[in-house]
Amino acid sequence: MDQALEPVLVVIPTYNERENLEPIIARLHAALPSAHVLVVDDGSPDGTGDLADGLAAADSRVNVLHRTEKAGLGAAYIAGFSWALERDFAVVVEMDADGSHAPEDLPRMLAALGDADLVLGSRYVPGGRVVNWPKRREFLSKGGNLYARLALGAKVKDITGGYRAFRRAVLEKLKLGTVASHGYCFQIDLAWRTIEAGFTVVEVPITFAERERGESKMSGSIVREAYIRVTKWGLRRRGTQLLSLFKR
């Protein structure tokens, strides 16, 4: 891998992922031995944080950031990004703890960073696929992506996906302190900010597999938040376009 794209930090948010955490980190290091890991645990009552501390004690590549309450995916990632920017990491990766994001896909994603600033692991470009997902979830995901593309004018096919790799410069440029999105809307928010800032975004096909252990964090409130926020961003975009026409 390009030396300018090292070191790599993989941020893994956790809440009650004790069964999944150790296997996913083992797979990650098998696929990319040089990768560092930051587990951001939101006070998991099942002992995930204690397990992460044990893994960190045994392996200098593993780090843990403990938070006192479950404050949402977006807040966990922002905390992880801030931790990374305080150190010398060149690339920061988002990855779920539940095994739905295959670590074996990460080397291809990092290779694509040679010509990009943000690489999205995409389920909906040629070569990408979803495994063992209920039809309702697949419909919801595809519908959400279509709505976001139409509302925002974004050309990416999988703007809601949570498997992605950022160059450090992107996170330094974005005003992370102003990001208020909490659930999976956070993924749309960060990708859209990156596109608006003029960075190059590419998609790499991945295989997304439904989790085998534990429960999904998806809920109706997460879907509503995404719908409301994307609608507001889309209306703001249309308003800006209309104002520019009137000023001509």
Short mmCIF file of C-alpha atoms in Angstrom, two decimals:
data_model
loop_
_atom_site.label_atom_id
_atom_site.label_comp_id
_atom_site.label_asym_id
_atom_site.label_seq_id
_atom_site.Cartn_x
_atom_site.Cartn_y
_atom_site.Cartn_z
CA MET A 1 0.00 0.00 0.00
CA ASP A 2 1.06 3.60 -0.66
CA GLN A 3 3.22 4.71 2.28
CA ALA A 4 1.42 8.07 2.23
CA LEU A 5 -1.74 6.20 3.24
CA GLU A 6 -0.29 4.76 6.42
CA PRO A 7 -0.86 4.36 9.30
CA VAL A 8 -4.50 3.26 9.07
CA LEU A 9 -6.95 3.44 11.97
CA VAL A 10 -10.18 1.40 11.89
CA VAL A 11 -12.83 2.89 14.17
CA ILE A 12 -15.31 0.29 15.47
CA PRO A 13 -18.23 1.62 17.56
CA THR A 14 -19.72 -0.92 19.96
CA TYR A 15 -22.77 -1.37 22.12
CA ASN A 16 -23.39 -4.91 23.34
CA GLU A 17 -21.10 -6.54 20.78
CA ARG A 18 -19.16 -8.84 23.11
CA GLU A 19 -19.77 -11.91 20.92
CA ASN A 20 -18.69 -10.15 17.73
CA LEU A 21 -15.76 -7.94 18.69
CA GLU A 22 -12.88 -10.39 19.01
CA PRO A 23 -13.70 -12.30 15.78
CA ILE A 24 -13.99 -9.11 13.69
CA ILE A 25 -10.67 -7.75 14.98
CA ALA A 26 -8.99 -11.10 14.29
CA ARG A 27 -10.33 -11.07 10.71
CA LEU A 28 -9.23 -7.47 10.26
CA HIS A 29 -5.66 -8.22 11.32
CA ALA A 30 -5.57 -11.32 9.13
CA ALA A 31 -6.57 -9.15 6.14
CA LEU A 32 -4.50 -6.09 7.06
CA PRO A 33 -1.89 -6.83 9.76
CA SER A 34 -0.65 -3.23 10.00
CA ALA A 35 -4.08 -1.75 10.78
CA HIS A 36 -4.68 -0.10 14.13
CA VAL A 37 -8.09 -0.38 15.78
CA LEU A 38 -10.02 2.01 18.00
CA VAL A 39 -13.00 0.45 19.76
CA VAL A 40 -15.44 3.18 20.81
CA ASP A 41 -17.66 1.58 23.43
CA ASP A 42 -20.78 3.34 24.67
CA GLY A 43 -20.87 1.77 28.12
CA SER A 44 -22.06 -1.65 26.93
CA PRO A 45 -23.78 -3.48 29.81
CA ASP A 46 -22.75 -6.86 28.35
CA GLY A 47 -19.05 -6.26 29.08
CA THR A 48 -17.91 -5.35 25.56
CA GLY A 49 -15.75 -2.56 26.97
CA ASP A 50 -13.98 -4.92 29.39
CA LEU A 51 -13.31 -7.37 26.58
CA ALA A 52 -11.92 -4.54 24.43
CA ASP A 53 -9.59 -3.53 27.28
CA GLY A 54 -8.31 -7.10 27.43
CA LEU A 55 -7.67 -7.17 23.68
CA ALA A 56 -5.86 -3.83 23.91
CA ALA A 57 -3.67 -5.06 26.75
CA ALA A 58 -2.61 -8.02 24.62
CA ASP A 59 -2.09 -6.15 21.32
CA SER A 60 -0.62 -2.66 20.90
CA ARG A 61 -2.56 -2.23 17.65
CA VAL A 62 -5.86 -2.17 19.60
CA ASN A 63 -7.03 0.90 21.50
CA VAL A 64 -10.23 1.60 23.42
CA LEU A 65 -12.24 4.77 23.95
CA HIS A 66 -14.87 4.44 26.68
CA ARG A 67 -17.99 6.61 26.63
CA THR A 68 -20.44 6.64 29.50
CA GLU A 69 -23.72 6.31 27.61
CA LYS A 70 -25.29 5.20 24.36
CA ALA A 71 -25.36 8.47 22.43
CA GLY A 72 -25.75 7.24 18.86
CA LEU A 73 -23.59 6.04 16.00
CA GLY A 74 -22.73 9.52 14.78
CA ALA A 75 -21.47 10.72 18.15
CA ALA A 76 -19.36 7.58 18.54
CA TYR A 77 -17.72 8.08 15.16
CA ILE A 78 -17.09 11.78 15.80
CA ALA A 79 -15.35 10.84 19.05
CA GLY A 80 -13.28 8.27 17.16
CA PHE A 81 -12.39 10.71 14.38
CA SER A 82 -11.32 13.33 16.92
CA TRP A 83 -9.14 10.75 18.65
CA ALA A 84 -7.53 9.87 15.31
CA LEU A 85 -6.85 13.50 14.38
CA GLU A 86 -5.03 14.01 17.67
CA ARG A 87 -2.57 11.37 16.44
CA ASP A 88 -0.71 10.74 13.17
CA PHE A 89 -3.13 8.46 11.30
CA ALA A 90 -3.25 9.09 7.55
CA VAL A 91 -6.45 7.10 6.90
CA VAL A 92 -9.48 6.56 9.11
CA VAL A 93 -11.92 3.73 8.39
CA GLU A 94 -15.49 3.19 9.59
CA MET A 95 -16.37 -0.45 10.24
CA ASP A 96 -19.25 -2.15 12.07
CA ALA A 97 -18.47 -4.63 14.84
CA ASP A 98 -21.14 -7.13 13.83
CA GLY A 99 -19.37 -8.71 10.86
CA SER A 100 -21.59 -7.14 8.20
CA HIS A 101 -18.53 -5.30 6.83
CA ALA A 102 -16.03 -7.88 5.62
CA PRO A 103 -12.47 -6.92 6.61
CA GLU A 104 -11.32 -8.89 3.57
CA ASP A 105 -12.75 -6.07 1.39
CA LEU A 106 -10.67 -3.39 3.11
CA PRO A 107 -7.39 -3.80 1.14
CA ARG A 108 -9.29 -3.06 -2.10
CA MET A 109 -10.92 -0.02 -0.52
CA LEU A 110 -7.58 1.33 0.65
CA ALA A 111 -6.05 0.75 -2.78
CA ALA A 112 -8.81 2.91 -4.27
CA LEU A 113 -7.78 5.78 -1.97
CA GLY A 114 -4.81 6.26 -4.28
CA ASP A 115 -7.17 8.17 -6.60
CA ALA A 116 -9.75 9.38 -4.09
CA ASP A 117 -10.29 11.20 -0.82
CA LEU A 118 -13.19 9.09 0.41
CA VAL A 119 -13.91 5.49 -0.57
CA LEU A 120 -17.38 4.12 0.06
CA GLY A 121 -17.83 0.38 0.38
CA SER A 122 -20.86 0.02 -1.87
CA ARG A 123 -23.58 -2.61 -1.98
CA TYR A 124 -25.20 -1.11 -5.06
CA VAL A 125 -22.49 -0.79 -7.70
CA PRO A 126 -21.64 -3.69 -10.04
CA GLY A 127 -20.00 -6.42 -8.01
CA GLY A 128 -21.58 -5.30 -4.73
CA ARG A 129 -24.21 -7.44 -3.03
CA VAL A 130 -26.21 -8.05 0.13
CA VAL A 131 -26.39 -11.47 1.81
CA ASN A 132 -29.13 -12.78 4.13
CA TRP A 133 -30.95 -9.47 4.45
CA PRO A 134 -34.73 -9.44 5.01
CA LYS A 135 -36.57 -8.03 1.98
CA ARG A 136 -37.95 -5.22 4.13
CA ARG A 137 -34.46 -4.05 5.09
CA GLU A 138 -33.24 -4.23 1.51
CA PHE A 139 -36.25 -2.25 0.29
CA LEU A 140 -35.71 0.33 3.03
CA SER A 141 -32.01 0.67 2.18
CA LYS A 142 -32.48 0.97 -1.57
CA GLY A 143 -35.38 3.38 -1.11
CA GLY A 144 -33.35 5.53 1.27
CA ASN A 145 -30.44 5.70 -1.14
CA LEU A 146 -32.72 6.60 -4.04
CA TYR A 147 -34.42 9.34 -2.01
CA ALA A 148 -31.08 10.78 -0.90
CA ARG A 149 -29.76 10.82 -4.48
CA LEU A 150 -32.85 12.61 -5.76
CA ALA A 151 -33.03 15.09 -2.88
CA LEU A 152 -29.34 15.96 -2.80
CA GLY A 153 -28.33 15.40 -6.40
CA ALA A 154 -25.58 13.07 -5.21
CA LYS A 155 -24.27 10.68 -7.83
CA VAL A 156 -23.09 7.93 -5.49
CA LYS A 157 -25.19 4.76 -5.35
CA ASP A 158 -24.72 3.86 -1.68
CA ILE A 159 -24.60 7.07 0.34
CA THR A 160 -26.11 5.38 3.42
CA GLY A 161 -23.47 2.65 3.75
CA GLY A 162 -21.31 2.61 6.87
CA TYR A 163 -18.15 0.97 5.53
CA ARG A 164 -15.84 3.71 4.29
CA ALA A 165 -12.27 5.02 4.32
CA PHE A 166 -11.36 8.70 4.69
CA ARG A 167 -8.09 10.39 3.96
CA ARG A 168 -7.06 12.46 6.96
CA ALA A 169 -7.40 15.72 4.98
CA VAL A 170 -11.14 15.17 4.56
CA LEU A 171 -11.80 14.88 8.28
CA GLU A 172 -9.57 17.88 8.94
CA LYS A 173 -11.58 19.95 6.45
CA LEU A 174 -15.08 18.97 7.59
CA LYS A 175 -16.46 20.81 10.61
CA LEU A 176 -17.03 17.70 12.69
CA GLY A 177 -18.19 19.74 15.67
CA THR A 178 -21.25 20.88 13.71
CA VAL A 179 -22.42 17.34 12.81
CA ALA A 180 -25.67 16.71 14.68
CA SER A 181 -26.82 13.53 12.94
CA HIS A 182 -27.00 10.56 15.28
CA GLY A 183 -28.15 7.37 13.55
CA TYR A 184 -27.44 6.10 10.07
CA CYS A 185 -28.27 9.59 8.79
CA PHE A 186 -24.73 10.36 9.95
CA GLN A 187 -23.42 8.41 6.97
CA ILE A 188 -25.41 10.52 4.51
CA ASP A 189 -24.35 13.69 6.33
CA LEU A 190 -20.60 12.96 6.19
CA ALA A 191 -20.65 11.78 2.56
CA TRP A 192 -22.67 14.81 1.46
CA ARG A 193 -20.35 17.22 3.31
CA THR A 194 -17.39 15.54 1.64
CA ILE A 195 -18.94 15.91 -1.81
CA GLU A 196 -19.90 19.55 -1.18
CA ALA A 197 -16.35 20.31 -0.03
CA GLY A 198 -15.06 19.24 -3.46
CA PHE A 199 -13.32 16.02 -2.47
CA THR A 200 -13.20 13.01 -4.77
CA VAL A 201 -15.52 10.19 -3.70
CA VAL A 202 -15.41 6.72 -5.27
CA GLU A 203 -17.33 3.53 -4.61
CA VAL A 204 -15.84 0.05 -4.32
CA PRO A 205 -18.10 -3.01 -4.42
CA ILE A 206 -18.43 -4.96 -1.17
CA THR A 207 -20.42 -7.91 0.10
CA PHE A 208 -22.65 -6.85 2.99
CA ALA A 209 -23.78 -9.73 5.21
CA GLU A 210 -26.53 -9.57 7.81
CA ARG A 211 -25.21 -10.02 11.34
CA GLU A 212 -25.23 -13.58 12.70
CA ARG A 213 -25.12 -12.69 16.41
CA GLY A 214 -26.78 -9.93 18.41
CA GLU A 215 -29.52 -7.50 17.45
CA SER A 216 -29.63 -4.82 14.78
CA LYS A 217 -29.55 -1.20 16.02
CA MET A 218 -31.88 -0.05 13.22
CA SER A 219 -35.13 1.55 14.44
CA GLY A 220 -38.01 3.66 13.23
CA SER A 221 -36.57 6.77 14.88
CA ILE A 222 -33.33 6.34 12.93
CA VAL A 223 -35.26 6.16 9.66
CA ARG A 224 -37.34 9.22 10.55
CA GLU A 225 -34.25 11.24 11.45
CA ALA A 226 -32.67 10.44 8.08
CA TYR A 227 -35.84 11.28 6.14
CA ILE A 228 -36.33 14.62 7.91
CA ARG A 229 -32.72 15.74 7.66
CA VAL A 230 -32.26 14.71 4.01
CA THR A 231 -35.47 16.53 3.10
CA LYS A 232 -34.20 19.70 4.79
CA TRP A 233 -30.82 19.45 3.08
CA GLY A 234 -32.50 18.86 -0.27
CA LEU A 235 -34.80 21.87 0.13
CA ARG A 236 -31.86 24.03 1.14
CA ARG A 237 -29.97 22.87 -1.95
CA ARG A 238 -32.93 23.68 -4.22
CA GLY A 239 -33.29 27.08 -2.58
CA THR A 240 -29.63 27.88 -3.17
CA GLN A 241 -29.96 26.86 -6.82
CA LEU A 242 -33.00 29.12 -7.28
CA LEU A 243 -31.26 32.09 -5.65
CA SER A 244 -28.28 31.67 -7.96
CA LEU A 245 -30.64 31.75 -10.98
CA PHE A 246 -32.29 34.96 -9.81
CA LYS A 247 -28.90 36.65 -9.31
CA ARG A 248 -27.87 36.06 -12.93
#
